Short mmCIF file of C-alpha atoms and ligand atoms in Angstrom, two decimals:
data_model
loop_
_atom_site.label_atom_id
_atom_site.label_comp_id
_atom_site.label_asym_id
_atom_site.label_seq_id
_atom_site.Cartn_x
_atom_site.Cartn_y
_atom_site.Cartn_z
CA MET A 15 12.17 -64.30 -162.96
CA LEU A 16 10.53 -61.80 -164.55
CA LYS A 17 9.37 -58.95 -162.10
CA ASP A 18 5.88 -59.01 -162.59
CA PHE A 19 5.48 -62.48 -163.43
CA GLY A 20 1.90 -63.66 -163.25
CA ALA A 21 0.70 -60.36 -164.71
CA HIS A 22 0.79 -61.35 -168.84
CA PRO A 23 -1.32 -64.07 -170.46
CA ALA A 24 1.83 -65.57 -171.42
CA ASP A 25 2.87 -66.52 -168.06
CA ARG A 26 0.49 -69.13 -167.19
CA VAL A 27 1.04 -71.26 -170.36
CA PRO A 28 3.73 -74.26 -169.96
CA LYS A 29 7.18 -73.29 -171.77
CA ALA A 30 9.69 -75.26 -173.17
CA GLU A 31 12.85 -74.42 -174.98
CA LEU A 32 15.34 -76.40 -177.03
CA HIS A 33 18.33 -73.96 -177.42
CA ALA A 34 20.04 -72.03 -174.51
CA HIS A 35 23.79 -72.41 -174.11
CA LEU A 36 24.69 -73.38 -170.88
CA GLU A 37 27.29 -71.19 -170.69
CA GLY A 38 25.58 -68.83 -171.85
CA THR A 39 22.95 -68.62 -168.95
CA ILE A 40 25.16 -67.58 -165.79
CA HIS A 41 23.64 -64.62 -164.43
CA ALA A 42 26.01 -62.07 -163.37
CA PRO A 43 25.50 -62.96 -158.78
CA VAL A 44 26.49 -66.36 -160.01
CA LEU A 45 29.10 -65.22 -162.07
CA ARG A 46 30.55 -63.06 -159.62
CA THR A 47 30.30 -66.23 -156.91
CA LEU A 48 32.38 -68.41 -158.92
CA ALA A 49 34.80 -66.27 -159.43
CA ALA A 50 35.80 -65.27 -155.95
CA ARG A 51 35.15 -68.95 -154.80
CA ASN A 52 37.97 -69.56 -157.34
CA GLY A 53 39.87 -66.94 -156.61
CA ILE A 54 39.62 -65.37 -160.33
CA THR A 55 39.23 -62.01 -160.85
CA LEU A 56 37.22 -61.61 -164.02
CA PRO A 57 39.00 -60.30 -166.64
CA ASP A 58 37.81 -56.78 -167.80
CA GLY A 59 34.98 -56.52 -170.13
CA VAL A 60 32.93 -59.02 -169.11
CA LEU A 61 30.56 -57.72 -167.00
CA ASP A 62 29.74 -53.90 -165.96
CA GLU A 63 29.14 -52.23 -162.74
CA ALA A 64 25.39 -53.12 -163.06
CA ASP A 65 26.10 -56.77 -163.47
CA ASN A 66 24.98 -56.44 -167.43
CA TYR A 67 27.46 -58.37 -169.66
CA LEU A 68 29.53 -55.83 -172.00
CA TRP A 69 29.23 -57.25 -175.81
CA THR A 70 29.59 -54.72 -178.64
CA ASP A 71 28.65 -56.96 -181.50
CA PHE A 72 28.38 -60.64 -182.19
CA ASN A 73 32.00 -61.61 -181.98
CA ASP A 74 32.73 -59.46 -179.08
CA PHE A 75 29.69 -61.66 -178.07
CA LEU A 76 32.21 -64.85 -178.32
CA LYS A 77 35.06 -63.33 -177.12
CA VAL A 78 32.97 -62.01 -174.20
CA TYR A 79 31.72 -65.20 -173.35
CA ASP A 80 35.09 -67.74 -173.84
CA LEU A 81 36.03 -64.71 -171.12
CA ALA A 82 33.45 -65.48 -169.20
CA THR A 83 33.32 -69.12 -169.18
CA SER A 84 36.90 -69.17 -167.89
CA ALA A 85 35.50 -68.08 -164.38
CA ILE A 86 34.26 -71.91 -164.64
CA LYS A 87 36.78 -73.98 -162.39
CA THR A 88 35.11 -77.28 -161.38
CA PRO A 89 32.63 -79.54 -161.17
CA GLU A 90 30.63 -77.89 -158.49
CA ASP A 91 30.92 -74.86 -160.83
CA TYR A 92 28.49 -76.47 -163.29
CA TYR A 93 26.46 -78.29 -160.61
CA ASP A 94 25.36 -74.74 -159.21
CA LEU A 95 25.12 -72.85 -162.60
CA THR A 96 23.23 -75.77 -164.46
CA LEU A 97 20.58 -75.96 -161.12
CA ASP A 98 20.54 -72.01 -161.12
CA TYR A 99 19.74 -72.46 -164.74
CA LEU A 100 16.99 -74.86 -164.35
CA GLU A 101 15.36 -73.48 -161.12
CA ARG A 102 15.09 -69.92 -162.87
CA VAL A 103 13.59 -71.73 -165.88
CA ALA A 104 10.87 -73.28 -164.08
CA ALA A 105 9.94 -70.04 -161.99
CA GLU A 106 9.06 -69.04 -165.28
CA GLY A 107 7.11 -71.91 -165.92
CA GLY A 108 9.47 -74.00 -167.68
CA LEU A 109 8.73 -77.79 -168.15
CA TYR A 110 11.46 -78.90 -170.86
CA VAL A 111 14.93 -77.30 -171.79
CA GLU A 112 17.99 -78.68 -174.07
CA LEU A 113 20.78 -76.85 -172.92
CA LEU A 114 23.81 -76.46 -175.11
CA ALA A 115 27.59 -77.74 -173.28
CA SER A 116 29.98 -77.26 -174.73
CA PRO A 117 33.24 -80.01 -174.73
CA ASP A 118 35.84 -77.37 -175.90
CA HIS A 119 34.69 -74.85 -173.22
CA VAL A 120 35.49 -77.81 -170.75
CA PHE A 121 38.89 -78.48 -171.93
CA ASN A 122 39.64 -74.90 -171.92
CA LEU A 123 39.07 -75.67 -168.04
CA GLY A 124 40.98 -78.78 -167.97
CA MET A 125 38.34 -80.01 -166.37
CA THR A 126 36.99 -83.61 -167.80
CA LEU A 127 34.06 -84.35 -169.68
CA LYS A 128 32.93 -86.90 -167.71
CA ASP A 129 33.17 -84.56 -164.35
CA GLN A 130 31.83 -82.38 -166.05
CA LEU A 131 28.67 -84.57 -166.86
CA ASP A 132 28.25 -85.93 -163.85
CA ALA A 133 27.89 -82.30 -162.29
CA MET A 134 24.74 -81.68 -164.82
CA VAL A 135 22.96 -84.99 -164.54
CA GLN A 136 22.99 -84.35 -160.55
CA ALA A 137 21.74 -80.84 -161.39
CA ILE A 138 19.08 -82.14 -163.56
CA ASP A 139 18.41 -85.07 -161.22
CA GLU A 140 18.16 -82.20 -158.67
CA ALA A 141 16.11 -79.62 -160.23
CA ARG A 142 13.56 -82.75 -161.67
CA GLU A 143 12.54 -83.00 -157.61
CA SER A 144 12.69 -79.53 -156.83
CA VAL A 145 10.90 -77.93 -159.29
CA GLY A 146 9.74 -80.26 -161.65
CA VAL A 147 11.59 -79.39 -165.06
CA GLU A 148 13.09 -81.70 -167.29
CA ALA A 149 16.52 -80.96 -169.59
CA ARG A 150 18.74 -82.91 -171.81
CA ILE A 151 22.21 -81.77 -172.93
CA SER A 152 22.60 -80.97 -176.69
CA GLN A 153 26.51 -81.33 -177.23
CA THR A 154 27.53 -78.28 -179.02
CA ILE A 155 31.44 -77.81 -181.51
CA VAL A 156 32.33 -73.94 -182.30
CA ARG A 157 32.32 -73.88 -185.54
CA HIS A 158 35.01 -71.22 -185.40
CA TYR A 159 37.34 -73.41 -183.24
CA GLY A 160 37.61 -75.84 -186.74
CA PRO A 161 36.62 -79.02 -187.72
CA GLU A 162 39.94 -80.69 -186.24
CA LYS A 163 38.38 -79.66 -183.09
CA ALA A 164 35.29 -80.59 -183.85
CA ILE A 165 35.92 -84.05 -184.57
CA ALA A 166 38.41 -84.16 -181.22
CA ALA A 167 35.08 -83.04 -179.57
CA ALA A 168 33.24 -85.22 -181.04
CA THR A 169 35.57 -88.40 -180.19
CA ALA A 170 35.00 -87.43 -177.35
CA ILE A 171 31.28 -87.16 -176.84
CA ALA A 172 31.02 -90.49 -178.51
CA ASP A 173 33.11 -91.54 -175.59
CA HIS A 174 31.67 -90.09 -172.63
CA PRO A 175 27.57 -91.78 -173.73
CA HIS A 176 24.17 -90.82 -171.08
CA PRO A 177 21.19 -91.16 -171.89
CA TYR A 178 20.13 -87.52 -170.68
CA ILE A 179 22.92 -86.53 -173.79
CA THR A 180 20.83 -86.68 -176.72
CA GLY A 181 21.59 -84.20 -179.23
CA PHE A 182 24.45 -82.96 -181.46
CA GLN A 183 25.01 -79.62 -182.78
CA MET A 184 27.37 -76.94 -184.34
CA ALA A 185 27.47 -72.99 -182.98
CA GLY A 186 29.99 -70.50 -183.21
CA ALA A 187 30.92 -67.82 -185.93
CA GLU A 188 28.46 -68.84 -188.74
CA ASP A 189 30.97 -67.75 -191.44
CA ALA A 190 33.82 -70.24 -190.40
CA TYR A 191 34.92 -72.75 -192.98
CA THR A 192 31.88 -74.62 -194.50
CA PRO A 193 29.01 -76.51 -193.29
CA ALA A 194 30.90 -79.95 -195.18
CA ASP A 195 33.71 -79.38 -193.11
CA PHE A 196 32.29 -80.22 -190.22
CA ARG A 197 30.12 -83.82 -191.62
CA PRO A 198 32.54 -85.75 -190.31
CA ALA A 199 32.42 -84.61 -186.59
CA TYR A 200 28.74 -84.95 -187.16
CA ASP A 201 28.70 -88.68 -188.61
CA ILE A 202 30.70 -89.38 -185.69
CA ALA A 203 28.08 -88.31 -183.85
CA VAL A 204 24.99 -90.39 -185.08
CA ASP A 205 27.01 -92.96 -185.34
CA ALA A 206 27.05 -92.09 -181.80
CA GLY A 207 23.11 -92.49 -181.67
CA LEU A 208 22.36 -88.56 -181.08
CA ARG A 209 19.98 -86.36 -182.48
CA CYS A 210 21.44 -83.52 -184.64
CA THR A 211 20.23 -79.52 -185.35
CA ALA A 212 23.34 -76.81 -186.10
CA HIS A 213 23.07 -73.02 -185.94
CA THR A 214 21.96 -71.89 -189.35
CA GLY A 215 20.35 -68.93 -190.65
CA GLU A 216 21.32 -66.74 -187.86
CA TRP A 217 24.01 -64.01 -189.59
CA LEU A 218 23.85 -65.68 -193.04
CA GLY A 219 20.74 -65.94 -195.29
CA PRO A 220 19.10 -68.68 -197.18
CA ASP A 221 21.73 -69.86 -199.53
CA SER A 222 23.89 -70.70 -196.76
CA MET A 223 20.94 -72.21 -195.15
CA ARG A 224 20.56 -74.85 -198.21
CA GLU A 225 23.91 -75.44 -198.20
CA THR A 226 24.11 -76.39 -193.97
CA LEU A 227 20.74 -78.93 -195.07
CA ALA A 228 22.67 -80.57 -197.59
CA ALA A 229 26.08 -80.87 -196.53
CA LEU A 230 24.22 -82.27 -193.10
CA PRO A 231 21.12 -83.98 -194.14
CA MET A 232 21.51 -85.56 -190.70
CA VAL A 233 19.96 -81.78 -189.44
CA GLU A 234 16.23 -82.67 -187.81
CA ARG A 235 16.05 -78.80 -186.60
CA LEU A 236 17.21 -75.15 -187.71
CA GLY A 237 19.10 -73.30 -184.56
CA HIS A 238 17.56 -69.84 -185.45
CA GLY A 239 17.05 -70.35 -189.10
CA VAL A 240 14.97 -66.71 -188.83
CA ARG A 241 17.07 -65.59 -192.07
CA ALA A 242 15.03 -67.96 -194.30
CA ILE A 243 12.48 -65.24 -194.24
CA TYR A 244 13.97 -63.77 -197.10
CA ASP A 245 13.32 -66.56 -199.03
CA ALA A 246 9.61 -67.54 -200.05
CA ASP A 247 10.61 -70.63 -201.49
CA LEU A 248 12.72 -72.01 -198.53
CA VAL A 249 10.43 -70.81 -196.19
CA ARG A 250 7.31 -73.12 -198.34
CA GLU A 251 9.79 -76.04 -198.08
CA LEU A 252 10.75 -76.09 -194.30
CA ALA A 253 6.81 -75.71 -194.02
CA GLU A 254 6.17 -78.35 -195.83
CA ARG A 255 9.05 -80.72 -194.34
CA LYS A 256 8.22 -79.74 -191.18
CA VAL A 257 11.60 -78.22 -189.93
CA PRO A 258 11.16 -77.24 -186.38
CA PHE A 259 12.69 -73.83 -186.00
CA GLU A 260 14.50 -72.83 -182.72
CA VAL A 261 13.37 -69.45 -182.77
CA CYS A 262 15.66 -67.32 -180.40
CA PRO A 263 13.42 -63.35 -180.75
CA GLY A 264 15.18 -61.32 -177.93
CA SER A 265 18.78 -62.44 -178.94
CA ASN A 266 18.09 -61.72 -182.72
CA ILE A 267 16.84 -58.48 -180.96
CA ALA A 268 19.79 -57.60 -178.67
CA LEU A 269 22.54 -58.62 -181.86
CA ASN A 270 20.49 -56.37 -184.33
CA VAL A 271 19.80 -59.91 -186.73
CA PHE A 272 16.49 -57.46 -187.18
CA PRO A 273 16.74 -53.75 -187.78
CA SER A 274 13.85 -53.70 -185.09
CA PRO A 275 11.70 -56.09 -183.11
CA GLU A 276 8.48 -55.41 -185.31
CA GLU A 277 10.39 -56.25 -188.54
CA HIS A 278 11.35 -60.39 -186.74
CA ALA A 279 10.86 -63.00 -188.39
CA LEU A 280 8.37 -64.91 -186.21
CA ARG A 281 5.17 -63.63 -186.96
CA GLY A 282 6.08 -64.36 -190.60
CA LEU A 283 7.94 -67.44 -190.65
CA TRP A 284 4.14 -68.14 -188.22
CA ASP A 285 1.81 -67.15 -190.67
CA ALA A 286 3.75 -69.58 -193.33
CA GLY A 287 2.89 -72.19 -191.51
CA CYS A 288 6.34 -73.21 -190.17
CA VAL A 289 6.82 -75.67 -186.70
CA ILE A 290 7.88 -72.32 -184.14
CA THR A 291 9.46 -73.16 -181.43
CA LEU A 292 11.26 -70.50 -178.96
CA ALA A 293 13.90 -69.95 -176.60
CA SER A 294 16.78 -67.93 -174.89
CA ASP A 295 19.70 -68.18 -176.67
CA ASP A 296 21.80 -66.86 -174.00
CA PRO A 297 19.14 -65.42 -171.87
CA PRO A 298 21.37 -62.80 -169.34
CA TYR A 299 23.52 -61.35 -172.18
CA PHE A 300 20.89 -60.52 -173.82
CA HIS A 301 18.55 -59.29 -171.28
CA THR A 302 15.68 -62.04 -171.81
CA SER A 303 14.21 -65.25 -170.55
CA LEU A 304 12.09 -68.02 -171.73
CA GLY A 305 9.24 -66.33 -170.30
CA ALA A 306 9.96 -63.05 -172.02
CA GLU A 307 10.19 -65.03 -175.51
CA TYR A 308 6.37 -65.73 -174.70
CA ARG A 309 6.17 -62.55 -173.81
CA PHE A 310 7.42 -61.27 -177.33
CA ALA A 311 5.50 -63.82 -178.89
CA VAL A 312 1.96 -62.46 -177.80
CA ASP A 313 2.87 -58.50 -177.58
CA VAL A 314 5.31 -58.25 -180.12
CA ALA A 315 4.51 -61.14 -182.57
CA GLY A 316 0.59 -61.10 -182.24
CA LEU A 317 0.19 -64.66 -181.79
CA SER A 318 -2.70 -65.73 -179.04
CA VAL A 319 -2.18 -67.47 -175.72
CA PRO A 320 -3.90 -70.68 -177.29
CA ASP A 321 -0.59 -70.22 -179.99
CA LEU A 322 1.70 -70.38 -177.42
CA TYR A 323 0.82 -73.53 -176.46
CA THR A 324 0.87 -75.04 -180.04
CA ILE A 325 4.79 -73.29 -179.46
CA THR A 326 5.05 -75.33 -176.24
CA ARG A 327 4.05 -78.83 -177.82
CA ASN A 328 6.30 -77.93 -181.11
CA ALA A 329 9.36 -78.09 -178.80
CA LEU A 330 7.87 -81.04 -177.00
CA GLN A 331 7.42 -82.85 -180.44
CA ALA A 332 10.58 -81.87 -181.79
CA GLY A 333 12.44 -82.71 -177.90
CA PHE A 334 16.03 -85.26 -178.65
CA MET A 335 14.14 -87.07 -175.76
CA ASP A 336 12.36 -90.56 -174.92
CA GLU A 337 8.83 -91.04 -175.47
CA ALA A 338 8.00 -91.71 -172.03
CA THR A 339 9.34 -88.52 -170.96
CA ARG A 340 7.51 -87.03 -174.04
CA SER A 341 4.44 -88.29 -173.30
CA ALA A 342 4.69 -87.19 -169.39
CA LEU A 343 5.16 -83.76 -170.23
CA MET A 344 2.59 -83.49 -173.09
CA MET A 345 0.23 -84.18 -170.60
CA ARG A 346 1.41 -81.84 -168.11
CA VAL A 347 0.33 -79.63 -170.78
CA ALA A 348 -2.70 -80.75 -171.92
CA ALA A 349 -3.99 -80.21 -167.82
CA SER A 350 -2.75 -76.76 -167.87
CA GLU A 351 -4.77 -75.87 -171.40
CA ALA A 352 -7.91 -77.35 -169.75
CA ALA A 353 -7.57 -75.80 -166.42
N1 ADE L 25 27.53 -69.63 -178.87
C1 ADE L 25 26.43 -68.68 -177.94
N2 ADE L 25 25.42 -68.38 -178.43
C2 ADE L 25 25.76 -68.28 -179.61
C3 ADE L 25 24.76 -67.67 -180.88
N3 ADE L 25 24.01 -66.82 -180.47
N4 ADE L 25 24.91 -68.05 -182.41
C4 ADE L 25 26.31 -68.53 -182.47
N5 ADE L 25 27.08 -69.58 -181.33
C5 ADE L 25 26.70 -68.97 -179.83
ZN1 ZN L 26 22.37 -70.17 -180.18
#
């Protein structure tokens, strides 16, 4: 949790995020605990002595992410890391989280999707009881593993439905293959009743975003999407169509997607009338948290506390959840604003 939590006007705003990679939320002490109890020595180059994740650039980050994930071995590990993250988000005012789970990582670990799912579901139920946070799961394929693996993962996802699994998307290297190559995997997900988003416009620009939206028309939200800012026509179109953006400023700044915090696209997209949501992506890797993202929106992008309430409502409106859950969460936001 933020050290001086409560000291900033953003801290009292209830929060919701649509973009937190489950394996990317593992705090270093938790990772060390998992490794120790599984009898694993963490590979060199994952954590430094001060418990910072070590990576140099985006491709290196993806490698370290996979290396760190290899410390997860059991369903209990997934239970612990899911619960730990949900408790941490709730401590910063988080009401709702969409967790990006990765079947490919589960397969790499030699675990079954059912075992992992049961563990995540148990943690989500526990967190709802203990800290009042709600969560859903967005199953995520890894783009640079290729279209064949994506189809295999999508097929396994379709074979393991659960009411908490509501979303499907692709992450990983944005320049690997073409969006159209992943259409068969997306079709399987749509047939299984899942709603879709995609990482796009994090590394590649407006042309690639247009290509993604054309090839994958089932994509309802933009994972990042921030590079739309370089094309005013695209920004106007996305604002008019009310396509929600999953904006992750801390991640973008750590990875140098923009040259400086002040040049981040958040303010420009907001001013253009885009539907903005905020999220933390892989928080400990990027020294961020959902609370820190909300503070950034005020301190750097110059948004107001009422704007932050709009951002939370945007996320709840765009969240892949059932209507009863949505309206219960919306009521909590309204109660907070009225207080
Ligand atoms: N996997 C984990 N974090 C990611 C990011 N920011 N972009 C793409 N793939 C990811
Ligand atoms: Zn991401």
